[in-house]
XYZ file of C-alpha atoms in Angstrom:
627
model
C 0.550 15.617 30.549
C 1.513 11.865 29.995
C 5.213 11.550 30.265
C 7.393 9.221 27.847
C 8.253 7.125 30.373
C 4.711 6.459 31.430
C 3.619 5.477 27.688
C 6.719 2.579 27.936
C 5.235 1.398 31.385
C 1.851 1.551 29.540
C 3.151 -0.200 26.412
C 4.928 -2.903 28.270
C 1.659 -4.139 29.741
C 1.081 -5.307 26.336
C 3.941 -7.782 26.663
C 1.561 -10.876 28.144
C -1.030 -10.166 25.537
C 2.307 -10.622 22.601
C 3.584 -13.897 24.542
C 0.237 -15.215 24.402
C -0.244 -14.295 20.370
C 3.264 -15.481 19.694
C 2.337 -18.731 20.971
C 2.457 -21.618 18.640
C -0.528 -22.452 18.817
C -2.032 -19.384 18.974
C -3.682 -18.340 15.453
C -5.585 -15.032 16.627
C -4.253 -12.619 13.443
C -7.219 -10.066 14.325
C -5.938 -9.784 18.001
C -2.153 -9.570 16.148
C -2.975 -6.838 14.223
C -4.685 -4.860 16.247
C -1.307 -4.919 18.593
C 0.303 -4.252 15.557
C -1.675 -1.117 14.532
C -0.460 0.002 18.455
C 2.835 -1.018 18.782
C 3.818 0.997 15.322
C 3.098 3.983 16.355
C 5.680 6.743 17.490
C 4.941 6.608 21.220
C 5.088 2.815 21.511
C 7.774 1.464 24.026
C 11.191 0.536 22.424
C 11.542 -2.573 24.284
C 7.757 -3.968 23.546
C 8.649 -3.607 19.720
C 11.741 -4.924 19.847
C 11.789 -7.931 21.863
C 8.142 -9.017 20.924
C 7.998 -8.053 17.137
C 10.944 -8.002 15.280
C 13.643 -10.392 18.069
C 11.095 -12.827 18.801
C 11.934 -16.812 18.479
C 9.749 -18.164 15.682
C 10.247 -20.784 13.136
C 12.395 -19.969 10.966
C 12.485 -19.908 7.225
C 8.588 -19.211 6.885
C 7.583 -16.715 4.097
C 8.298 -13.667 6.455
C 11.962 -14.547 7.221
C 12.441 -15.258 3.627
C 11.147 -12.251 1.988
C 13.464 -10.130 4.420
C 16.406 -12.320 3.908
C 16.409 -12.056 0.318
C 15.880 -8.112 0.750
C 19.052 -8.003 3.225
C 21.062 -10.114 0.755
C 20.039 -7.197 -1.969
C 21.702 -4.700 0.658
C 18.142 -3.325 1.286
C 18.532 -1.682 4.625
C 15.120 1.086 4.354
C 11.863 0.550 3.045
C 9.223 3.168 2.960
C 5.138 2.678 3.502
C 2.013 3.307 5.145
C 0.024 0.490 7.168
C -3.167 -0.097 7.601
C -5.554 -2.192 10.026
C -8.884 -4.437 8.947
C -7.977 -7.578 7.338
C -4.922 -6.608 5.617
C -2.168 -8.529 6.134
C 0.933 -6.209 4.883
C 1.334 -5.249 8.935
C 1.908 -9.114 9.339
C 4.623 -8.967 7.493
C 5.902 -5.270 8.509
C 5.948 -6.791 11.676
C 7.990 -9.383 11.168
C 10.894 -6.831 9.806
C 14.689 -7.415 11.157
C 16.382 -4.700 13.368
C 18.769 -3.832 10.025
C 16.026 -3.073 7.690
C 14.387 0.575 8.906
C 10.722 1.360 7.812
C 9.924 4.721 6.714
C 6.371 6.658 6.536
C 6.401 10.050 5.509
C 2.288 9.697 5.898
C 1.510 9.545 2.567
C 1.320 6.894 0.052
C 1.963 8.781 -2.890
C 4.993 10.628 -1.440
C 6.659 7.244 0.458
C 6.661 5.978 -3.397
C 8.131 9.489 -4.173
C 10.989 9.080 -1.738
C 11.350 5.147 -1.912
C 12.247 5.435 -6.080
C 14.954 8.464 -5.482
C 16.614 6.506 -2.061
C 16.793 3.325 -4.544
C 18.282 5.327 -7.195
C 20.380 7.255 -4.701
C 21.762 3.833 -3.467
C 22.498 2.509 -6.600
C 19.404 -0.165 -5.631
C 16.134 -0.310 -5.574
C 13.438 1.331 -3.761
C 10.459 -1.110 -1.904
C 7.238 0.563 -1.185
C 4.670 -0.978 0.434
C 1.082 -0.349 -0.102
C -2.358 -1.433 1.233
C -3.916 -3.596 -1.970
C -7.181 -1.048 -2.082
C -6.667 2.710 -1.843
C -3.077 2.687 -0.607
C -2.251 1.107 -3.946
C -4.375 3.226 -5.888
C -3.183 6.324 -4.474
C 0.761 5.371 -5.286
C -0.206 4.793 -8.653
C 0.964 8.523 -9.941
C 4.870 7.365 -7.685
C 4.555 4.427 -10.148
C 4.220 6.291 -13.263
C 6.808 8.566 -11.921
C 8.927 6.176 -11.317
C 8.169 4.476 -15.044
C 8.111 8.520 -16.853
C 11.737 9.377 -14.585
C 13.286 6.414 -14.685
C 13.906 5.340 -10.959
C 13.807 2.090 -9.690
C 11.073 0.991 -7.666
C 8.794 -1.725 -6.436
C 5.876 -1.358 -4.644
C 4.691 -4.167 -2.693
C 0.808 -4.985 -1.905
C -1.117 -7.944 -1.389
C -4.013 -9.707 -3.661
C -6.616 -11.920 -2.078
C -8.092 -13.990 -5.518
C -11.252 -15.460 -2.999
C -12.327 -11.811 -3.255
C -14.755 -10.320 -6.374
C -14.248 -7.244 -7.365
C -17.122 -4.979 -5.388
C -16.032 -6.304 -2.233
C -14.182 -4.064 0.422
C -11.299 -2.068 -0.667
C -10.901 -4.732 -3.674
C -10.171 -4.195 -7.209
C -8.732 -6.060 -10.061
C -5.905 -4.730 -9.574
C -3.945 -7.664 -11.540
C -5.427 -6.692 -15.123
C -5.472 -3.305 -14.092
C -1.385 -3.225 -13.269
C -0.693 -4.788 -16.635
C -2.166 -2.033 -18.624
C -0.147 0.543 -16.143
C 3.285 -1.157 -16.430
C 5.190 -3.606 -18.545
C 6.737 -4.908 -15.668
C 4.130 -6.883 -13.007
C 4.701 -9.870 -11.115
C 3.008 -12.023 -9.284
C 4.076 -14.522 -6.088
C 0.639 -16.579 -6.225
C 2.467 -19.790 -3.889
C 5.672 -20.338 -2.642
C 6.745 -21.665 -5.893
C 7.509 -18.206 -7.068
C 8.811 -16.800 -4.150
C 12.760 -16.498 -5.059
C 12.179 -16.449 -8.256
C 9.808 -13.589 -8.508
C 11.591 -11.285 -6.057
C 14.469 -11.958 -8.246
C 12.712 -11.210 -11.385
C 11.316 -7.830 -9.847
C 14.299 -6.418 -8.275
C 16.914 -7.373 -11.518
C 14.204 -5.364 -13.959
C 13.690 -2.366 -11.627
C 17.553 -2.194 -10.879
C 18.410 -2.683 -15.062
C 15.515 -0.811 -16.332
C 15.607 1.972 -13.496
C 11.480 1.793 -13.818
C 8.762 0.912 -11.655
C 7.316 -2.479 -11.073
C 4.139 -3.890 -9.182
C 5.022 -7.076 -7.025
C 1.810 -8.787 -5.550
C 1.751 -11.552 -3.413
C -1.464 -13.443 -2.575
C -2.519 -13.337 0.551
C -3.271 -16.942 1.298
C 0.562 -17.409 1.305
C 0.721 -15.830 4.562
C 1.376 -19.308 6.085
C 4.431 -20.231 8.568
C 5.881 -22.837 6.445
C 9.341 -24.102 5.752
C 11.387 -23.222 2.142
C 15.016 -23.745 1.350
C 16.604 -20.781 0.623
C 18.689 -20.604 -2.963
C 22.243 -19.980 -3.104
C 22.920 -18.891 -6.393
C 22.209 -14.628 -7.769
C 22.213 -14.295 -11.351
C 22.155 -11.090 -11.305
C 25.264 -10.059 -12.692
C 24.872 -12.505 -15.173
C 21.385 -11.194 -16.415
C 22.701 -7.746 -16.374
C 25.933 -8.488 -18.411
C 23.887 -10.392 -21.051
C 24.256 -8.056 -24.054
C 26.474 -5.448 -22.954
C 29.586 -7.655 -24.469
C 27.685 -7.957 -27.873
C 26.565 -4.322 -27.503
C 30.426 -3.222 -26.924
C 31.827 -4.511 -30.033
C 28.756 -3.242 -32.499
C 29.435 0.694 -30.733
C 33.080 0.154 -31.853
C 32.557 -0.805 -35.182
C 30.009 2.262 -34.821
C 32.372 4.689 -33.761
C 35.238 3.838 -36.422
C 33.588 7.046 -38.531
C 33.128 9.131 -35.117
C 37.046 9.492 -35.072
C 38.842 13.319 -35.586
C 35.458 14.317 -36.428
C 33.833 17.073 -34.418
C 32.586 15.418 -32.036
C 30.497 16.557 -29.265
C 29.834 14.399 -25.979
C 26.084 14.674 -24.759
C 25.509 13.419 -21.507
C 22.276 12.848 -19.755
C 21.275 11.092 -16.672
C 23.524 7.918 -15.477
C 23.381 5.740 -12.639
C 26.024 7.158 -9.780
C 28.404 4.413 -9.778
C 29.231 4.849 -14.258
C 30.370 8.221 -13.548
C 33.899 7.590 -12.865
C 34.034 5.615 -15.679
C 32.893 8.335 -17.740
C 35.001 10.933 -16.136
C 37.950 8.673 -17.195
C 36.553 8.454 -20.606
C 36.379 12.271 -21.266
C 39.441 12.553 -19.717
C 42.015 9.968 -21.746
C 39.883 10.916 -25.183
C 40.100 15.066 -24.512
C 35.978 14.937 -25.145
C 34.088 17.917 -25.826
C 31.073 17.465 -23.991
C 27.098 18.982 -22.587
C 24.949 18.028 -20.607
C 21.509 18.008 -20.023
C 18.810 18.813 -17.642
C 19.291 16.161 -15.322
C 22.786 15.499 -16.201
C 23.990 18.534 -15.171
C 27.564 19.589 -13.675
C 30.369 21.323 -14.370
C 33.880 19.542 -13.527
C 35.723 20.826 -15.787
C 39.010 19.189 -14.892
C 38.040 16.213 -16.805
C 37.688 17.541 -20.482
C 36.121 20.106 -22.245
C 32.479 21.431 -20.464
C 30.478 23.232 -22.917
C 27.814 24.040 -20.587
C 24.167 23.224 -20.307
C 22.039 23.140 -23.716
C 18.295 24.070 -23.753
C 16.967 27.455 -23.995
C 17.267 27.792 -20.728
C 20.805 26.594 -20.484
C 23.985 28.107 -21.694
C 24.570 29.729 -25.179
C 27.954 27.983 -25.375
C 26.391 24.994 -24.918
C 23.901 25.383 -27.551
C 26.777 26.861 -29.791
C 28.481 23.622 -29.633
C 25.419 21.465 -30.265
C 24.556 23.513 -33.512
C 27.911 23.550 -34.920
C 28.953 19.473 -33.787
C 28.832 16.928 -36.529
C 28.833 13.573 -35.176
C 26.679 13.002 -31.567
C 27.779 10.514 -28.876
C 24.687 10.720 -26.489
C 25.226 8.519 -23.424
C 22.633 8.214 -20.387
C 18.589 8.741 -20.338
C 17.871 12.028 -21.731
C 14.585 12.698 -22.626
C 11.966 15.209 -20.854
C 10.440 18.222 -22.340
C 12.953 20.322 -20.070
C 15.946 18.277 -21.319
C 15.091 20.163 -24.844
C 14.615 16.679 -26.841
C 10.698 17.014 -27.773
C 9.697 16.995 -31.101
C 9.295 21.026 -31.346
C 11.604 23.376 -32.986
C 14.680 23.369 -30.829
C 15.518 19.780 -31.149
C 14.807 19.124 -34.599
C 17.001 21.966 -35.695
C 19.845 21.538 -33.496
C 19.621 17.845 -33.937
C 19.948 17.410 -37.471
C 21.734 16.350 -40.276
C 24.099 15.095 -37.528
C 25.469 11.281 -37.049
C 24.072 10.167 -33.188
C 24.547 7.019 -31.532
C 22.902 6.636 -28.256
C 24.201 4.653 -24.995
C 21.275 4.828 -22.947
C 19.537 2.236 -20.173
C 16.197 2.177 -21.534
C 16.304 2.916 -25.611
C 12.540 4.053 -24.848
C 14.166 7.532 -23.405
C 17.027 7.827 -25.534
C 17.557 10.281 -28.423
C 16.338 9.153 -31.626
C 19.949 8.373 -33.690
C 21.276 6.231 -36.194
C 22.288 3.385 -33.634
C 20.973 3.050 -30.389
C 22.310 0.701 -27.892
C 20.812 -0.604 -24.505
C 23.266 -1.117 -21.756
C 23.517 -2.013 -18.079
C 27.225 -1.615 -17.444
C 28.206 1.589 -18.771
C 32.111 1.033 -16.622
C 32.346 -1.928 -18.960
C 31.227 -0.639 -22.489
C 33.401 3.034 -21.796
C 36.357 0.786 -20.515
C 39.351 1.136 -23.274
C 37.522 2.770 -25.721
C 39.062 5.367 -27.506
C 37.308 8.204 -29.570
C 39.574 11.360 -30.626
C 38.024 14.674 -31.880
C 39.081 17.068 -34.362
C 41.982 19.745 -32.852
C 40.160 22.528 -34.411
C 36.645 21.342 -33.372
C 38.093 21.816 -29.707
C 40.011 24.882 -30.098
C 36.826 26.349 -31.854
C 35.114 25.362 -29.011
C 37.321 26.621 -26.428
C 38.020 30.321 -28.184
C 33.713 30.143 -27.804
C 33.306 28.980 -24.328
C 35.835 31.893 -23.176
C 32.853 34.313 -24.997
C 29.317 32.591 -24.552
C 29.545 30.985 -21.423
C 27.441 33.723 -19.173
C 24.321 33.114 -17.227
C 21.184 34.736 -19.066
C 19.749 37.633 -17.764
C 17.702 38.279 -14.668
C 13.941 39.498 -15.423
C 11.419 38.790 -12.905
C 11.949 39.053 -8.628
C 11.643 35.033 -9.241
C 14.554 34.821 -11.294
C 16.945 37.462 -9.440
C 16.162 35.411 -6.419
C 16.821 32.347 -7.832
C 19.941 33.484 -9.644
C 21.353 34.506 -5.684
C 20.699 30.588 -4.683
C 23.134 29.545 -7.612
C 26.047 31.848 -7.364
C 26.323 31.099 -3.300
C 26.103 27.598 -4.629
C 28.502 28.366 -6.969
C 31.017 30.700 -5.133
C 31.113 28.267 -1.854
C 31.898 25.220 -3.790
C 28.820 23.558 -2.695
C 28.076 19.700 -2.891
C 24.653 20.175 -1.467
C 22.370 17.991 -3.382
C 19.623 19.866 -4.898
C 16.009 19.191 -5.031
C 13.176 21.099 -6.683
C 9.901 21.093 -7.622
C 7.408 22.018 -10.628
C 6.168 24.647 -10.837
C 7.730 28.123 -12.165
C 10.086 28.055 -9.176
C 11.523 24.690 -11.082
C 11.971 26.166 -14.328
C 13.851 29.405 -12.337
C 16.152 26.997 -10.216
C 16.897 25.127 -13.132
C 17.785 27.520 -15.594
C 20.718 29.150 -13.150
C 21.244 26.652 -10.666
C 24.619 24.541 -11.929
C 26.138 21.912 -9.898
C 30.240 20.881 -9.994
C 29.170 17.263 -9.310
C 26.950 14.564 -10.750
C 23.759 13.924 -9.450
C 23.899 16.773 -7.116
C 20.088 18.079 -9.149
C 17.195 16.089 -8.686
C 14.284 17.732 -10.823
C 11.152 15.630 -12.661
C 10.667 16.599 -15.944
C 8.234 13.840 -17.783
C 5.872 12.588 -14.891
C 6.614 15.555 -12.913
C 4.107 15.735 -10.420
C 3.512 18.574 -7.931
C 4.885 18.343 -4.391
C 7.502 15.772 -5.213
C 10.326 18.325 -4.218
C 10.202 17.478 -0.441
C 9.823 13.584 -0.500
C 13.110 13.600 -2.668
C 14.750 15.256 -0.313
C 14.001 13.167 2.874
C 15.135 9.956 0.552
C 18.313 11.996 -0.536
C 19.247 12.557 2.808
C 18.810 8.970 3.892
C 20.614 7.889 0.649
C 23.797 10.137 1.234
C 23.723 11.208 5.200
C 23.975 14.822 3.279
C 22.450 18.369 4.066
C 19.929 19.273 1.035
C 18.796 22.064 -0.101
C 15.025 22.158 -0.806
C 13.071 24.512 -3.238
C 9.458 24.477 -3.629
C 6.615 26.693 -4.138
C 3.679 27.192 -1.570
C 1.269 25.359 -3.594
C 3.755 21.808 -4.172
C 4.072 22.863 0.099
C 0.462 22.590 0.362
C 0.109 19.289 -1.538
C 3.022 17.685 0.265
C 1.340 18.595 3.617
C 2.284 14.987 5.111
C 6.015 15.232 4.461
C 5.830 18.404 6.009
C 4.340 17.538 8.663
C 7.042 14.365 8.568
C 9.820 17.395 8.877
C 8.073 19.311 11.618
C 8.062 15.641 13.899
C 11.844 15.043 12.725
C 13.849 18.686 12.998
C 17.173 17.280 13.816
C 17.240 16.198 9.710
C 19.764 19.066 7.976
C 17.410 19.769 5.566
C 16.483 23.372 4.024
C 13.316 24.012 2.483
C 12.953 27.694 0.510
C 9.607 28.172 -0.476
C 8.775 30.681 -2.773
C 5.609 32.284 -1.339
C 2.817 35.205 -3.352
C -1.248 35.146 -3.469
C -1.257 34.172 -7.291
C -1.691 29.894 -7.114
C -0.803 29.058 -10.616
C -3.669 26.611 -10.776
C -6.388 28.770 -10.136
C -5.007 31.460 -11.932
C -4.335 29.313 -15.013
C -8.188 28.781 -15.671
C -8.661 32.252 -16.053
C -6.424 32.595 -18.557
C -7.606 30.068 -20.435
C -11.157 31.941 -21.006
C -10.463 33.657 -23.972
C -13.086 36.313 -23.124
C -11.306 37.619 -19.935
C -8.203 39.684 -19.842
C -4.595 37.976 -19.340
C -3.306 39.948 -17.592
C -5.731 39.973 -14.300
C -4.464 37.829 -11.766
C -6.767 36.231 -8.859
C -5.409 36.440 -5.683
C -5.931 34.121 -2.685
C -5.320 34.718 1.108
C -2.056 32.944 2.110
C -2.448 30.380 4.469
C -0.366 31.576 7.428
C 2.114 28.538 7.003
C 5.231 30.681 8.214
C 3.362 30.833 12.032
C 4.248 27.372 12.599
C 7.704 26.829 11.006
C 9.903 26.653 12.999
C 13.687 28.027 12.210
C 12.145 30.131 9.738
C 13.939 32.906 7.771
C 11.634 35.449 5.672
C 12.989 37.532 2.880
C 11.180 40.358 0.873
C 14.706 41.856 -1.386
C 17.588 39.898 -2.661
C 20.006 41.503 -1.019
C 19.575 40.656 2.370
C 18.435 37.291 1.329
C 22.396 37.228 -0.590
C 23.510 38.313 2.966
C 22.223 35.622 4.628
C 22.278 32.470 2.302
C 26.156 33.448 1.563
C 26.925 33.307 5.275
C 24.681 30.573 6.129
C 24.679 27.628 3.649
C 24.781 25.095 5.833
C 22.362 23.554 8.125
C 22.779 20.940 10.291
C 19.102 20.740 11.070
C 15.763 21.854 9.812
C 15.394 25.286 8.223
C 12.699 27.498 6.196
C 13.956 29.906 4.114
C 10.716 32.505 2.907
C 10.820 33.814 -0.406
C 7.845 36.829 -0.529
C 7.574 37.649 -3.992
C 4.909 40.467 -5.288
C 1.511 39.682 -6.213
C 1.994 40.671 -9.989
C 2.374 38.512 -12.812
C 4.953 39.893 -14.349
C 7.632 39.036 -11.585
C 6.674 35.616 -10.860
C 7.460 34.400 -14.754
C 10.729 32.444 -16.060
C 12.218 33.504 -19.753
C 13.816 31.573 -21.962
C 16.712 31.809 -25.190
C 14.285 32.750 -28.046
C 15.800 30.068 -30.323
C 14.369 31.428 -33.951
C 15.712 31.332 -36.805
C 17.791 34.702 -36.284
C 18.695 32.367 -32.809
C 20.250 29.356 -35.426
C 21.942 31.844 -38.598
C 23.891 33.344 -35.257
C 25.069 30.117 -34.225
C 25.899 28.843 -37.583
C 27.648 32.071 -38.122
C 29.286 32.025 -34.988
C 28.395 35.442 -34.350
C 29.129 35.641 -31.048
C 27.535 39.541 -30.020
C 24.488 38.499 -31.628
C 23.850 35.032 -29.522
C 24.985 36.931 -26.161
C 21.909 40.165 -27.256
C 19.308 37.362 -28.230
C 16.130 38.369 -26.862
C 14.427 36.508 -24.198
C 10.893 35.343 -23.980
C 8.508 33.854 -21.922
C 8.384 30.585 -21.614
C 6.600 28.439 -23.671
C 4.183 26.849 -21.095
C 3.682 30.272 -19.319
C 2.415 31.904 -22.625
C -1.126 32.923 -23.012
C -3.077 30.331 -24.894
C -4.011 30.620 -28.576
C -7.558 31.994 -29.047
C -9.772 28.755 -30.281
């Protein structure tokens, strides 16, 4: 077998054929990338890479050295993407990448733009993918309209060559087609636009937390001189309106005072939670949160709990029965219970809201709406006192309602376990899941003490996401995570598995929840309306657990209690098996049935009634209506 030592002897050969390319002179960029396409991969010697492709002495100041500089004075230290070979000049500029900036592929397109959106978030920056302009962009399209639908901030960088018509290899026209995909595309078409542009990009990303296409056209690609700017306006940009937008929410709020006021708080960025902590804290705030918002530190004010039907009833107590609304943070998503069906509207209304949110496009429709950047600077000072006997209503319910709702299905009970060792241990573990039933099961018991400690889709929400996340959480935070997925979303995400099986020393634990009934097959036959619901189709596993390694299978709960409880940390790779039964009936998630007995119970504050409501199955798992 070839040893690692012999690949470096057989790697540093290459070293005349890079002094000759890295001549001046020398304008070979076939031979260039085709040393590229070698040197990249995992075998290649440390010391070829190194001191021939990222240390070498070159003029400086051409478009390569300025497009990292500007990155490195952003504090952009990873980047994630997949290269390619052929006339694509992306590698070019890969290659040129400084020692501080690491590149990350998880193999994938689609999943790099996963995890690139959640490390910029994660970061409190902005995540850069890069993409081949053909395929590779075409297949990160669904990361972009995750990253639009979720409301993370990324770029993904590709190249546009305008001598080529559309029919040609791998080409597209992909300008007219990003414009109808995004609001936010932009274009470096000479070196005009090159500060400018990158400037543009990154500042809407970073405000909007939303996805943007940056192009640059290939011809560009030249080593030529440019003087590098001095000035950032970003802060400026960003602190445009929030000083207008500060005084309008005061005037706003004057009526909001010893009211009964309820705090609802969605999804912020991480560094406005302090502020807000304060906030609850010096105004004695009542307060829920959402789906994405969730945690429980109750040291700070008032929790109420999670609202939705699969949330907390004191939670959904307090929404009913509040008055006057202060939303603050994204909170929209079908999950986050703010869709136009029943729930919302009637728990919603009749009720003053006024809405602090980054994007007013996923905000909570409200009587006044304002978009903000600096949520430290709008909360700072402000002062908004509830009614005394709103909160000691509140508190004489949340000492009766808050329980977790009942455990129906083998899915559930397992999921429930998960939670309380979360729970009883204290856990800051950052959480991610994916769709799928196992997300609505995680979701409805799994509460965190701290912020941004849950990462879950829940308007994009595409399958096999869970994974990705996690990588880019890790590398965000330096943190164990806890992974939960179902084999299906494993399948799909094959190449960031396959990124965890070549990296095992990441402490990262991945519980997949694992039966013979895939969802998506199954689903079809359901929706035939002359076949019975209740038959199930079942599907030979693929043997997945023979080549996991640290792998931990579990058929009951209790020894799967056992072990979890006494093993919640990792400090490297780890598969935890879930083997639930091949019946229908225990792979299901129930929900609060919020009818109207649900509502005259809240209103009524009839406390034995709201802890005996009923569950149901939820919605989306319900058989179809007959056409």
């Amino acid at each position: 077998m070839e040893s690692r030592n012999d690949k470096n002897d057989l790697h540093c050969k290459l070293q005349l054929s890079l002094d000759i390319i890295f001549e001046p002179e020398t304008k070979s960029l076939d031979k260039l990338v085709k040393l590229v396409d070698i040197a990249f991969k995992p075998e290649a010697c440390d010391s070829c890479i190194n001191n021939k492709l990222l240390n070498r002495d070159t003029k400086k100041n051409c478009f390569y050295d300025i497009f990292w500089k500007i990155l490195l004075n952003k504090n952009i230290n990873r980047v994630f993407g997949l290269p390619a070979g052929g006339k694509e000049l992306l590698n070019y500029l890969l290659s040129y990448k400084p020692n501080k900036i690491i590149w990350t592929n998880l193999g994938s397109e689609l999943q790099n733009g996963f995890a690139a959106q959640l490390y910029g978030e994660y970061t409190n920056s902005v995540g850069y993918l890069f993409t081949t302009r053909g395929p590779g962009l075409a297949t990160a399209i669904s990361a972009l309209q995750q990253s639009i639908y979720e409301e993370k901030p990324l770029i993904i960088v590709s190249t546009i060559d305008t001598n080529d018509n559309v029919g040609d290899f791998q080409t597209w026209d992909i300008k007219n087609i990003a414009k109808n995909i995004t609001d936010h595309f932009f274009y470096i078409k000479n070196e005009n636009d090159i500060f400018t542009v990158m400037d543009e990009s990154y500042n809407t990303a970073k405000k909007y937390n939303t996805g943007v296409i940056l192009l640059i056209d290939q011809n560009i690609f030249v080593e030529k001189m440019y003087k590098i700017p001095k000035n950032n306006k970003e802060n400026e940009i960003f602190n445009k309106c929030d000083r207008n937008n500060k005084l309008l929410l005061i005037n706003s709020l004057k009526e909001f005072q010893s009211k009964n006021i309820l705090l609802v708080i969605g999804r912020l960025k991480h560094i406005h939670y302090s502020s807000l902590f304060q906030f609850i804290k010096v105004n004695k705030l009542p307060f829920v949160t959402t789906w994405k918002g969730r945690f429980y530190l109750k040291k700070y004010g008032l929790s109420c709990g999670r609202i939705g039907t699969l949330g907390k009833h004191c939670a959904n107590y307090a929404l009913y029965n509040a008055t006057h609304l202060f939303v603050i943070g994204n909170v929209s998503g079908k999950l986050n219970s703010y869709q136009k069906n029943f729930f919302s509207v009637v728990f919603t209304k009749d009720k003053h809201i006024i809405s602090l949110s980054y994007n007013k496009k996923f905000s909570l429709k409200s009587n006044d709406t304002y978009e903000i950047n600096d949520l430290s600077f709008i909360l700072e000072n402000l002062i908004l006192q509830p009614n005394n006997n709103w909160v000691l209503k509140l508190e004489k319910s949340n000492t009766i309602l808050d329980t977790n709702l009942p455990r129906i299905s083998r899915l559930e009970k397992f999921a429930y376990i998960a939670s309380i060792v979360y729970k009883n241990n204290n856990l800051n573990i950052p959480i991610s899941i994916d769709v799928g039933k196992n997300w609505y099961a995680i979701g409805k018991y799994m509460d965190t003490e701290h912020p941004n400690c849950f990462e879950s889709a829940t308007n994009w929400a595409s399958i096999g996401i869970a994974i990705s996340n996690g990588i880019a959480i890790h590398y965000a935070t330096n943190k164990q995570v806890w992974v939960f997925i179902g084999d299906g979303g494993l399948l799909f995400s094959s190449s960031d598995l396959l990124y965890l099986l070549s990296n095992k020393h990441l402490p990262i634990t991945v519980t997949i929840y694992v039966n013979n009934i895939y969802g998506s097959i199954n689903e079809q036959l359901e929706m035939n309306a002359d076949k019975e619901y209740k038959k199930i189709i079942e599907i030979p596993n693929i043997p997945i657990i023979n080549i996991l390694p640290n792998c931990h299978i579990f058929y009951n709960e209790n020894t799967y209690y056992e072990y979890l409880n006494n093993n919640y940390y990792s400090d490297e790779l780890r598969f935890i098996i879930i083997m639930l039964p091949n019946t229908n009936s225990e792979n299901l998630v129930y929900e609060i049935n919020a009818d109207k007995e649900y509502e005259e119970n809240l209103k009524n504050s009839k406390f034995e009634n709201i802890l005996n409501t009923k569950m149901k199955l939820y919605q989306e798992l319900q058989k179809p209506a007959s056409p």
